[in-house]
Short mmCIF file of C-alpha atoms in Angstrom, two decimals:
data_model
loop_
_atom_site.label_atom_id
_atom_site.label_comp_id
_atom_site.label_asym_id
_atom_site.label_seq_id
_atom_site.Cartn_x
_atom_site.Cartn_y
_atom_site.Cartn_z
CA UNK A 1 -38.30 -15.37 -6.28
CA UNK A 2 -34.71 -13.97 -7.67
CA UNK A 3 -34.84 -12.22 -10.87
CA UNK A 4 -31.87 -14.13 -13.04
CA UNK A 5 -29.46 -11.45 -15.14
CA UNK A 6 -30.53 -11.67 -18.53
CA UNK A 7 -27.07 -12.46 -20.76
CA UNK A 8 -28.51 -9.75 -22.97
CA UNK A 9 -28.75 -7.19 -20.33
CA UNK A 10 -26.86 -4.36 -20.21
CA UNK A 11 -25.07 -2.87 -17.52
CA UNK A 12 -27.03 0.12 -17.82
CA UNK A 13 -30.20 -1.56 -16.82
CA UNK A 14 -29.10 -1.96 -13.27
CA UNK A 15 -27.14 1.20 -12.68
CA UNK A 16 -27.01 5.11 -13.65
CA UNK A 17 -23.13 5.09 -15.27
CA UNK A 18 -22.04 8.51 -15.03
CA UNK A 19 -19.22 10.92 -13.75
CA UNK A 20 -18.02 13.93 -11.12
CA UNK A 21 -18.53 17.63 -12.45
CA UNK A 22 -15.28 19.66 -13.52
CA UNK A 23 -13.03 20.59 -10.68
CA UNK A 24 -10.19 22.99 -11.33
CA UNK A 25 -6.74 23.14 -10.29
CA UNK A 26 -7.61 26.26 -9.10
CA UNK A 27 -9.98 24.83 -6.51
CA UNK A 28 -7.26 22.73 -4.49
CA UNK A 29 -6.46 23.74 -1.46
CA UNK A 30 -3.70 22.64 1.55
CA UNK A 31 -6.87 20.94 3.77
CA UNK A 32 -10.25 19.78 3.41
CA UNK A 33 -11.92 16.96 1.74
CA UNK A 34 -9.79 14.48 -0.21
CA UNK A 35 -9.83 14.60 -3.77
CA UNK A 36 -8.64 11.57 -5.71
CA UNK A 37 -7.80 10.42 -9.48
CA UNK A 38 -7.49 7.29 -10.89
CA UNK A 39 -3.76 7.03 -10.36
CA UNK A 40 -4.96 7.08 -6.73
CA UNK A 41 -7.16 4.18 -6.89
CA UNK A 42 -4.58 2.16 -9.15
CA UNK A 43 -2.29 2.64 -6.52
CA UNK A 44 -4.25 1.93 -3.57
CA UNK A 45 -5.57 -1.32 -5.07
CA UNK A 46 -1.48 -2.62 -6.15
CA UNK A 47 -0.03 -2.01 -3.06
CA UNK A 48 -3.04 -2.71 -0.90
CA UNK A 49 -3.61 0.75 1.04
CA UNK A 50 -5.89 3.12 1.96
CA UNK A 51 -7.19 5.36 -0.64
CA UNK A 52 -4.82 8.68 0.09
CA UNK A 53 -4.62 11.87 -1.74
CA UNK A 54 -2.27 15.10 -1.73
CA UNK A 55 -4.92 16.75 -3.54
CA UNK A 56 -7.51 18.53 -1.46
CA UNK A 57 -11.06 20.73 -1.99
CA UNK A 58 -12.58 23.05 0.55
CA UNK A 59 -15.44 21.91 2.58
CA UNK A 60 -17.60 24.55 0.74
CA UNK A 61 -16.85 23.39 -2.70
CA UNK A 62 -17.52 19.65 -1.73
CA UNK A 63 -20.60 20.54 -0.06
CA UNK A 64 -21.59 22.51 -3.20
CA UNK A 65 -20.99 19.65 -5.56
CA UNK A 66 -23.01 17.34 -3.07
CA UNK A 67 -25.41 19.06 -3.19
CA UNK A 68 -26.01 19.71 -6.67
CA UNK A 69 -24.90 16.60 -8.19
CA UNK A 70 -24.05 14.09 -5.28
CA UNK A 71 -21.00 12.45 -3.76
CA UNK A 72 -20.33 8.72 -3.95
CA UNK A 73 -21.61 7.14 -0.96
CA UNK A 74 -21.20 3.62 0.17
CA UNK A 75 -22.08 0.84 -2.34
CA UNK A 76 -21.26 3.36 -5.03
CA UNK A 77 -18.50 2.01 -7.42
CA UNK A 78 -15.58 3.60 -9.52
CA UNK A 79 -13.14 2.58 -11.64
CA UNK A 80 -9.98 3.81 -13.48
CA UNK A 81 -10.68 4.99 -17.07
CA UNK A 82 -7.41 6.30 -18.53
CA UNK A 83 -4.07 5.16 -17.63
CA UNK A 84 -3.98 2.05 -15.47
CA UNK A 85 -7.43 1.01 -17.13
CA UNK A 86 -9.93 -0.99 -15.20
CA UNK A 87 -9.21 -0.63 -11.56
CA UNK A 88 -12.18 -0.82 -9.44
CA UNK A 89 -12.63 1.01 -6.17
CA UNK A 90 -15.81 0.47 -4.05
CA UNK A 91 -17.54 3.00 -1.53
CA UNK A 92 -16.99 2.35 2.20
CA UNK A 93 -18.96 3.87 4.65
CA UNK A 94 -15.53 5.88 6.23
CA UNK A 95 -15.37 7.47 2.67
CA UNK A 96 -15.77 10.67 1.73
CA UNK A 97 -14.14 12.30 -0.98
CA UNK A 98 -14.95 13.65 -4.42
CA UNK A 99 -12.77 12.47 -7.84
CA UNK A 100 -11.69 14.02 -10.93
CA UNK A 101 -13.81 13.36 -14.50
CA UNK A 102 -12.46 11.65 -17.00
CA UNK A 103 -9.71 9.72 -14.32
CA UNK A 104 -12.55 7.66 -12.73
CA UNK A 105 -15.95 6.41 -14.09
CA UNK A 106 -18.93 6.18 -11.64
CA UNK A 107 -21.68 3.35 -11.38
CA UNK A 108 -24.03 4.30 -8.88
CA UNK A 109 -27.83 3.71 -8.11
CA UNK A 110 -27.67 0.03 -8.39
CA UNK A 111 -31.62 -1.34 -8.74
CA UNK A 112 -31.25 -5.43 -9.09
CA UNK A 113 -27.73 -5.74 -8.71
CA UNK A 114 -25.16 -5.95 -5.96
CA UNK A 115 -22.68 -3.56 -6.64
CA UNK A 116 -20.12 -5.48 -4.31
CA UNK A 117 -20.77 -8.71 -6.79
CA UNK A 118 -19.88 -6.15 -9.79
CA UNK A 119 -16.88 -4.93 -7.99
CA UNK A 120 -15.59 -8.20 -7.96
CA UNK A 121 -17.06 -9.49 -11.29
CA UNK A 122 -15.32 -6.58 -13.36
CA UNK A 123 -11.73 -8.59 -11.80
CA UNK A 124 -13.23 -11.75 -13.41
CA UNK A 125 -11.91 -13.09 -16.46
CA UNK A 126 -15.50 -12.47 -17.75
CA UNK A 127 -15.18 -9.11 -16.78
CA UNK A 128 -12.46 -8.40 -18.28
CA UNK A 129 -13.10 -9.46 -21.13
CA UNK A 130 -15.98 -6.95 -20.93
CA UNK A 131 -13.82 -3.96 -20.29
CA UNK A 132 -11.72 -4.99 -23.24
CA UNK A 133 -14.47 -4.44 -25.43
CA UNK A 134 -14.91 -1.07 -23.94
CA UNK A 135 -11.53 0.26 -24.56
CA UNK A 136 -11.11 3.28 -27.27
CA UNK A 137 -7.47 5.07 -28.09
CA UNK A 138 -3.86 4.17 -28.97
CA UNK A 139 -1.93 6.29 -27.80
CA UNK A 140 -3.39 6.92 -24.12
CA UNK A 141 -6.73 4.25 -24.23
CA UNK A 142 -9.14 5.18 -22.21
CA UNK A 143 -13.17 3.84 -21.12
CA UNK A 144 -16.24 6.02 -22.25
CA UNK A 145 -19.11 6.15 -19.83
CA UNK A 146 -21.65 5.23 -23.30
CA UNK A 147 -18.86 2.06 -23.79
CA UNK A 148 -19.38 1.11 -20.30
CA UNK A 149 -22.86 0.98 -20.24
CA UNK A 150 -23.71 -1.38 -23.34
CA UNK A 151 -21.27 -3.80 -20.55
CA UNK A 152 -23.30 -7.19 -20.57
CA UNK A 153 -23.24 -9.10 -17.67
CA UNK A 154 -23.60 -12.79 -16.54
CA UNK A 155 -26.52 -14.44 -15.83
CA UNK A 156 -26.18 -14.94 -12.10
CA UNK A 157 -29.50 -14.30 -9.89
CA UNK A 158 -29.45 -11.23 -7.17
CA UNK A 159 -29.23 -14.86 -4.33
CA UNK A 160 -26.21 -15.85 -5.94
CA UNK A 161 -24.79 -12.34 -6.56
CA UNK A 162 -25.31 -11.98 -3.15
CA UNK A 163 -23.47 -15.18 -1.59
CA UNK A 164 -20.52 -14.49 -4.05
CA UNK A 165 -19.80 -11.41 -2.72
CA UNK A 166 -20.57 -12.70 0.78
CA UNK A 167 -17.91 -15.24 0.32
CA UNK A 168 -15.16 -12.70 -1.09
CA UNK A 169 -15.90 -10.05 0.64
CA UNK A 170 -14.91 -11.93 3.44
CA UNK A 171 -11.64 -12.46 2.64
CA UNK A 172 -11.56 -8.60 2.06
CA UNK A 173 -12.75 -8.10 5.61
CA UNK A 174 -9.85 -10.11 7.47
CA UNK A 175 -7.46 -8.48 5.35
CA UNK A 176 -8.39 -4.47 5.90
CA UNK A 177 -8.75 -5.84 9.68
CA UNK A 178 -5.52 -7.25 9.86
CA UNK A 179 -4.32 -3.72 7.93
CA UNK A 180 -5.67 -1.98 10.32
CA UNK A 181 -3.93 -3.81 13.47
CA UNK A 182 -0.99 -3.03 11.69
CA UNK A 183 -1.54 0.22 11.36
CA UNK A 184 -2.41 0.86 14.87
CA UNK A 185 0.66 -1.26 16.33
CA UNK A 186 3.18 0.43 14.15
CA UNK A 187 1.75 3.74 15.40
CA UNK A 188 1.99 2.79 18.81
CA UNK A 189 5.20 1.82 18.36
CA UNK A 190 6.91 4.76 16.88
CA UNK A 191 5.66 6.85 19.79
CA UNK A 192 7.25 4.38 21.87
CA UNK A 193 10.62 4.98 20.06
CA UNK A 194 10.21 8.77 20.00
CA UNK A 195 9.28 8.84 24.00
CA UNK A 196 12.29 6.93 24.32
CA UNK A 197 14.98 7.77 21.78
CA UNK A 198 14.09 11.01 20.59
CA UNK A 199 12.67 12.56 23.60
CA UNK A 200 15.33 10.38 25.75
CA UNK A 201 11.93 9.52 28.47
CA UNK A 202 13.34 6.05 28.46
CA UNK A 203 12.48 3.98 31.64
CA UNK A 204 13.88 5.89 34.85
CA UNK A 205 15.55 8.43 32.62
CA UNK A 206 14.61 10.95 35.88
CA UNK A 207 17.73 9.36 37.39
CA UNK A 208 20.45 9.47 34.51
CA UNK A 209 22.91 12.06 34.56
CA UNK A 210 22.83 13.58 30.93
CA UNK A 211 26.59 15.42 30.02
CA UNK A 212 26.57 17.01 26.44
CA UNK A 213 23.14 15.70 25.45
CA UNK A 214 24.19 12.17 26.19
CA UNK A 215 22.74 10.19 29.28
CA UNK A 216 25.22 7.87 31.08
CA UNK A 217 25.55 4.69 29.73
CA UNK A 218 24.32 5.92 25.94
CA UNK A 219 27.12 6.80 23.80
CA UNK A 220 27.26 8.80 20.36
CA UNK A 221 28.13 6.00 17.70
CA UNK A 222 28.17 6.52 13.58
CA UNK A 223 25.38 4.68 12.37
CA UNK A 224 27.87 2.38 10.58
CA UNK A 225 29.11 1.28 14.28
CA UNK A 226 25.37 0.22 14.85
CA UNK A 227 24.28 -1.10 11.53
CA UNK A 228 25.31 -2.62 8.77
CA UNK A 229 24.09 -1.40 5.15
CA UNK A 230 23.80 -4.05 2.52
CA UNK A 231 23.24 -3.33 -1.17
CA UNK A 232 21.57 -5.38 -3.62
CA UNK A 233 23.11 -6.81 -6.59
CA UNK A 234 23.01 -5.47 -10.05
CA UNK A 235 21.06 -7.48 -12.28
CA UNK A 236 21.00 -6.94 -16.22
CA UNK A 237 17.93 -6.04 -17.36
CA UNK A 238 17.77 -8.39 -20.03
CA UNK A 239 17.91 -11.12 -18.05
CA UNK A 240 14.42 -10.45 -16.56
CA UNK A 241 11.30 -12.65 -16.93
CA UNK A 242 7.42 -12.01 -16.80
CA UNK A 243 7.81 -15.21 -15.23
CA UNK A 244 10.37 -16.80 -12.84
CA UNK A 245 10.78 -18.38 -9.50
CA UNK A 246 12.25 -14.99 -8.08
CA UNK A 247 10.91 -11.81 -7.93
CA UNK A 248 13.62 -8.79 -7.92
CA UNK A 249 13.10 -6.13 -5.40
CA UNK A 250 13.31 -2.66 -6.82
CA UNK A 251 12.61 0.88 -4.41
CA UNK A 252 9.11 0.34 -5.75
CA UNK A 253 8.50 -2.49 -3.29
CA UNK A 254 9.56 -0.42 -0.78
CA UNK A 255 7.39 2.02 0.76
CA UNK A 256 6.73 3.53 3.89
CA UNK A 257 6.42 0.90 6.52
CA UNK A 258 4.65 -1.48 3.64
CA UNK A 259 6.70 -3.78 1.73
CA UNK A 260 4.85 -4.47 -2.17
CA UNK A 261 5.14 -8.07 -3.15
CA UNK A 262 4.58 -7.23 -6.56
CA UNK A 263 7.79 -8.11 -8.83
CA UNK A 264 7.06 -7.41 -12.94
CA UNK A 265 10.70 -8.40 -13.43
CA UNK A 266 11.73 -12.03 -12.35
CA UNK A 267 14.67 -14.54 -12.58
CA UNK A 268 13.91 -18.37 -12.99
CA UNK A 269 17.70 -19.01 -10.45
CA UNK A 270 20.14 -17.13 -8.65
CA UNK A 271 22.87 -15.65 -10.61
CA UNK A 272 25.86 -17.07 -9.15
CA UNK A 273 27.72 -14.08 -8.26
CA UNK A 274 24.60 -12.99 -6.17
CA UNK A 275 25.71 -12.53 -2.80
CA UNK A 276 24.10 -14.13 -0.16
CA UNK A 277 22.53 -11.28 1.74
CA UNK A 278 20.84 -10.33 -1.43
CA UNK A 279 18.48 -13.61 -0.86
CA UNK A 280 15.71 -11.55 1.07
CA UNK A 281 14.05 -13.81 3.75
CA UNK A 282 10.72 -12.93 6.06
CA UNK A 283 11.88 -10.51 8.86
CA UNK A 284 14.48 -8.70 6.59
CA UNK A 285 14.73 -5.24 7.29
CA UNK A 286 15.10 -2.75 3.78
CA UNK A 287 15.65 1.13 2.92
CA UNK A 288 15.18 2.82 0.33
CA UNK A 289 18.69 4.88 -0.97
CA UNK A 290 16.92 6.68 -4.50
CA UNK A 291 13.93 8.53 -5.11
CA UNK A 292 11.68 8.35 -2.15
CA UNK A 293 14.84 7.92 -0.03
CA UNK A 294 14.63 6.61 4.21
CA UNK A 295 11.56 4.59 3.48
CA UNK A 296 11.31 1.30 5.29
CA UNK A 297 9.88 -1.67 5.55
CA UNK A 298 9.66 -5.39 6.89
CA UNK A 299 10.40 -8.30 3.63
CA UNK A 300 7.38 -11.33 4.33
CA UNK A 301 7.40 -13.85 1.94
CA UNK A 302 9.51 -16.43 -0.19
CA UNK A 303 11.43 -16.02 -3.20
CA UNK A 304 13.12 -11.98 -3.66
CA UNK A 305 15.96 -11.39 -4.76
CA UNK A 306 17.34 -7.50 -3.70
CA UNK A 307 18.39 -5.34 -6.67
CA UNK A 308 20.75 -2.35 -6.24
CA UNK A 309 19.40 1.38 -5.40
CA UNK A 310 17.79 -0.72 -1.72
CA UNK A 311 19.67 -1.49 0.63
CA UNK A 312 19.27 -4.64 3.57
CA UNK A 313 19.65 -2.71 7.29
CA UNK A 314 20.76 -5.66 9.86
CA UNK A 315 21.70 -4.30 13.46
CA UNK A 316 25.50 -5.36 14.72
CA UNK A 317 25.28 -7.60 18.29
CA UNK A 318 23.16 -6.67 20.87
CA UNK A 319 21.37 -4.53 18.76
CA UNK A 320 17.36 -5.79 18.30
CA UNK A 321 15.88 -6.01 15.45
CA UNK A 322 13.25 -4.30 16.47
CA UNK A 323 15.23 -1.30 17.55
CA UNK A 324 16.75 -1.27 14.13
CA UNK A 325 13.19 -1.43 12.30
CA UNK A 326 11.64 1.78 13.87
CA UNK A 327 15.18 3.17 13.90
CA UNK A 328 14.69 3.83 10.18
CA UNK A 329 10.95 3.68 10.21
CA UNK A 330 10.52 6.89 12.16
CA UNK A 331 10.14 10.72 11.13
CA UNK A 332 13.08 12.32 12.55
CA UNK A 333 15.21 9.29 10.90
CA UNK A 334 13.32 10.15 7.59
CA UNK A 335 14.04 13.38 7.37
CA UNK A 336 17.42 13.10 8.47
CA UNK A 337 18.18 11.33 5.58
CA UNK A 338 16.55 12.94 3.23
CA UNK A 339 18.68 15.90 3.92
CA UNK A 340 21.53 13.75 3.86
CA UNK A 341 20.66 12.38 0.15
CA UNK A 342 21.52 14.33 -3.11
CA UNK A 343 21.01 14.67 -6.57
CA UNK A 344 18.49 16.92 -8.77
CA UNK A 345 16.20 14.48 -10.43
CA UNK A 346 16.20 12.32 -8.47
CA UNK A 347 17.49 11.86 -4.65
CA UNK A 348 19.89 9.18 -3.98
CA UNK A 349 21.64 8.19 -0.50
CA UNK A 350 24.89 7.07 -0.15
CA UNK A 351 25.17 4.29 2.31
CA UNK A 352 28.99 5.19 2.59
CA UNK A 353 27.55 8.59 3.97
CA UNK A 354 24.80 7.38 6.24
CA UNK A 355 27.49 5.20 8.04
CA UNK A 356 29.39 8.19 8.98
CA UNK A 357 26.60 9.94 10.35
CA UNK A 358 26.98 10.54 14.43
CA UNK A 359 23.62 8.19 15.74
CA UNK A 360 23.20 8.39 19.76
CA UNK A 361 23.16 4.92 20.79
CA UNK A 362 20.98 3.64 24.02
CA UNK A 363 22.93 1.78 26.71
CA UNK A 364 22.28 -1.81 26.25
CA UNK A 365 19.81 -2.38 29.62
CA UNK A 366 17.18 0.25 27.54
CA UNK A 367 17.94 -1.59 24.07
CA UNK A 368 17.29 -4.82 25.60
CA UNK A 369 13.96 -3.12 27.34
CA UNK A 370 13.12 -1.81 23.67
CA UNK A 371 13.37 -4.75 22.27
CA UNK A 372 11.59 -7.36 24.82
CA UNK A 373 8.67 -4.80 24.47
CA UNK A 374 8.86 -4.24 20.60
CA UNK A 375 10.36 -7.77 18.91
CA UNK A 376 6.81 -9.21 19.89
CA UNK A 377 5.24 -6.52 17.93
CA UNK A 378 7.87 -6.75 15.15
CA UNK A 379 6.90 -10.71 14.76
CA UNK A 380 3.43 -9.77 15.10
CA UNK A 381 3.50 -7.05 11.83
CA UNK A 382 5.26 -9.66 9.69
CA UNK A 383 3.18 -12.30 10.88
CA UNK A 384 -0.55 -10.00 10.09
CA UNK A 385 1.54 -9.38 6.54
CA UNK A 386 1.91 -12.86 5.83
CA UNK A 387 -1.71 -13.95 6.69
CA UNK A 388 -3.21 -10.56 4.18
CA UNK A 389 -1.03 -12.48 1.35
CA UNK A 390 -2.28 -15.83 2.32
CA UNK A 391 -5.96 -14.45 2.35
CA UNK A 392 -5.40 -12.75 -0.87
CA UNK A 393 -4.19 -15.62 -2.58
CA UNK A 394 -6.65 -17.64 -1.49
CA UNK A 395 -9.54 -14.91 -2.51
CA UNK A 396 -8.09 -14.54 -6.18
CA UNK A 397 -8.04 -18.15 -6.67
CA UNK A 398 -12.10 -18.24 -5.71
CA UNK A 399 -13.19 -15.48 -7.58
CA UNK A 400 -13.02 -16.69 -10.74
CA UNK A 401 -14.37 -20.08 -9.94
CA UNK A 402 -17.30 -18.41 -8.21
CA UNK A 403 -18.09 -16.26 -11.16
CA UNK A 404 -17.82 -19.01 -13.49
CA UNK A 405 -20.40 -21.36 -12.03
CA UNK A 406 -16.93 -23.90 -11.42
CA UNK A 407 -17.27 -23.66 -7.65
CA UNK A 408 -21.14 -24.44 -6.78
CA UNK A 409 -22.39 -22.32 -3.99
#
């Protein structure tokens, strides 16, 4: 028979609530086990990624603290508890890392509770709520571990904890699966492109006389003679909504091969002096020309509207799209331009610049091989992208239906 949550209950019934032990900056190092703080997980779980770190321990030290006090292990949960507040990360079994105290609050040892159901409870509205109540600070709020305990959760028995989490989890499952096909076909594309285009191993390149570093039929081109850059428009500020029809892309949507649908600031219409390539559409190709500069990515979705600072990349004729993706979505690219970009705080790119750059341009029986072997792969990556937002959707608008008893399971 399930034991039923009493309302009265307190988080800390179910679970030890704790934290890591001090680590030093002094203990980093260039390589060995990640090391994360919240910003980490806030950022993983907004833009949908892995959980990555540039922060490192030694394999000694994490061994050491594992030892002592444990690692989280799978099933383990944390969340954010100063800046981005609330963010919950849970424990996979490819995980290992350690975390910084006082980022990232740690429920672990879970004895009547499913700590998957109370990873997706805390994004509840009931939740929430909860965490609201836990919240001390003005000036830079923050979560104490005694706060977090005295959490009281809702009355849902360990059977139904467990289907709810069955049925969300689900969702979760498709969408790291489709991540990870991604993942491994953008890979295997770029090595494509570099055997190809950077290497110059192109199909029956063993028979092409090469003169000056150029094979026959290839010809060195300004990138401006193979592309076109577009810039977005620049919207006033003031304008901007919470809510709106149109989300404006900024550089923060665009990241390395991962395009954020995100948008804080929106528009309700089209400004009318908007131009029309500044309409983004699924398939559109965008770079990033400040801060993080070269980074690329494929547009999926409805409804953006580019601002300036990112720039639309559309190949001239003859030129696949494809081609012009992992043209820009490739190391050597990427660090080719940010050479090319200036500034002190911060890097910008001039587009004006990257046009007159000298690009060596593939004969057109190799572009069209390129791209009859990498447009299917190209659809494919915006297509995966378009089914994680569908499944996302879909989860957020069951979870708090499940956890409120509105959706009978």
């Amino acid at each position: 028979m399930d034991s039923t949550l009493d309302d009265s209950k307190k988080l800390k019934t179910y679970c030890t609530v704790t934290s890591s032990k001090r680590v030093y900056a002094s203990d980093y190092v260039d390589e060995g086990v990640t090391f994360i703080r919240g910003k980490e997980v806030a950022r993983r779980f907004s833009h949908s990624g892995r959980l990555e770190s540039e922060l490192f321990i030694s394999r000694d030290k994490f061994e050491l603290l594992r030892n002592r006090f444990g690692a989280p292990v799978e099933g383990d949960l944390l969340i954010t508890s100063v800046g981005t507040l609330g963010v919950p990360y849970l424990v996979t079994a490819d995980d290992e890392f350690y975390f910084k105290d006082g980022n990232l609050i740690w429920f672990r040892e879970f004895t009547g509770l499913n700590s998957k159901y109370l990873y997706y409870w805390l994004q509840s509205p009931s939740g929430r709520a909860q965490l609201s109540k836990c919240t001390i600070g003005t000036s830079q709020p923050a979560y104490t571990i005694e706060r977090l305990k005295e959490i009281e959760l809702d009355g849902h028995s360990k059977d139904q904890q467990n289907r709810i989490a069955s049925i969300l989890s689900a969702y979760d499952d498709l969408i790291e699966n489709n991540r990870r096909r991604i993942q491994l076909l953008e890979q295997a594309t770029r090595l494509l492109y570099k055997e190809w285009f950077v290497r110059l191993r192109f199909p029956g390149y063993e028979g092409v006389k090469v003169k000056d570093g150029v094979p026959e039929g290839w010809e060195r081109k300004t990138y401006s003679a193979v592309f076109k850059f577009l810039g977005g428009f620049a919207f006033k500020s003031k304008t901007y909504q919470s809510e709106g029809k149109f989300g404006i892309v900024t550089i923060k949507n665009v990241h390395d091969a991962r395009f954020v649908t995100e948008c804080p600031s929106r528009l309700d219409s089209v400004p009318e002096k908007v131009k029309e390539h500044c309409v983004l559409n699924t398939g559109d190709i965008l770079l990033s020309l400040t801060g993080n500069v070269g980074r690329a990515c494929i547009v999926f979705g409805e409804n953006y509207l580019l601002n300036q600072r990112v720039a639309k990349v559309i190949g001239n004729s003859g030129i696949p799209r494809s081609f012009t993706y992992w043209t820009f979505s490739n190391e050597t690219t990427q660090k080719e331009l940010e050479n090319l970009a200036y500034g002190v705080a911060q890097l910008n790119l001039s587009p004006v610049k990257l046009g007159e750059r000298e690009f060596l341009k593939p004969s057109p029986m190799v572009l069209e091989l390129f791209g009859k072997i990498a447009d299917p792969i190209f659809q494919q990556i915006t297509t995966l992208n378009l089914e994680i937002a569908q499944l996302s959707q879909a989860r957020d608008l069951l979870l708090p239906r499940l956890m409120s008893g509105d959706l009978q399971i």
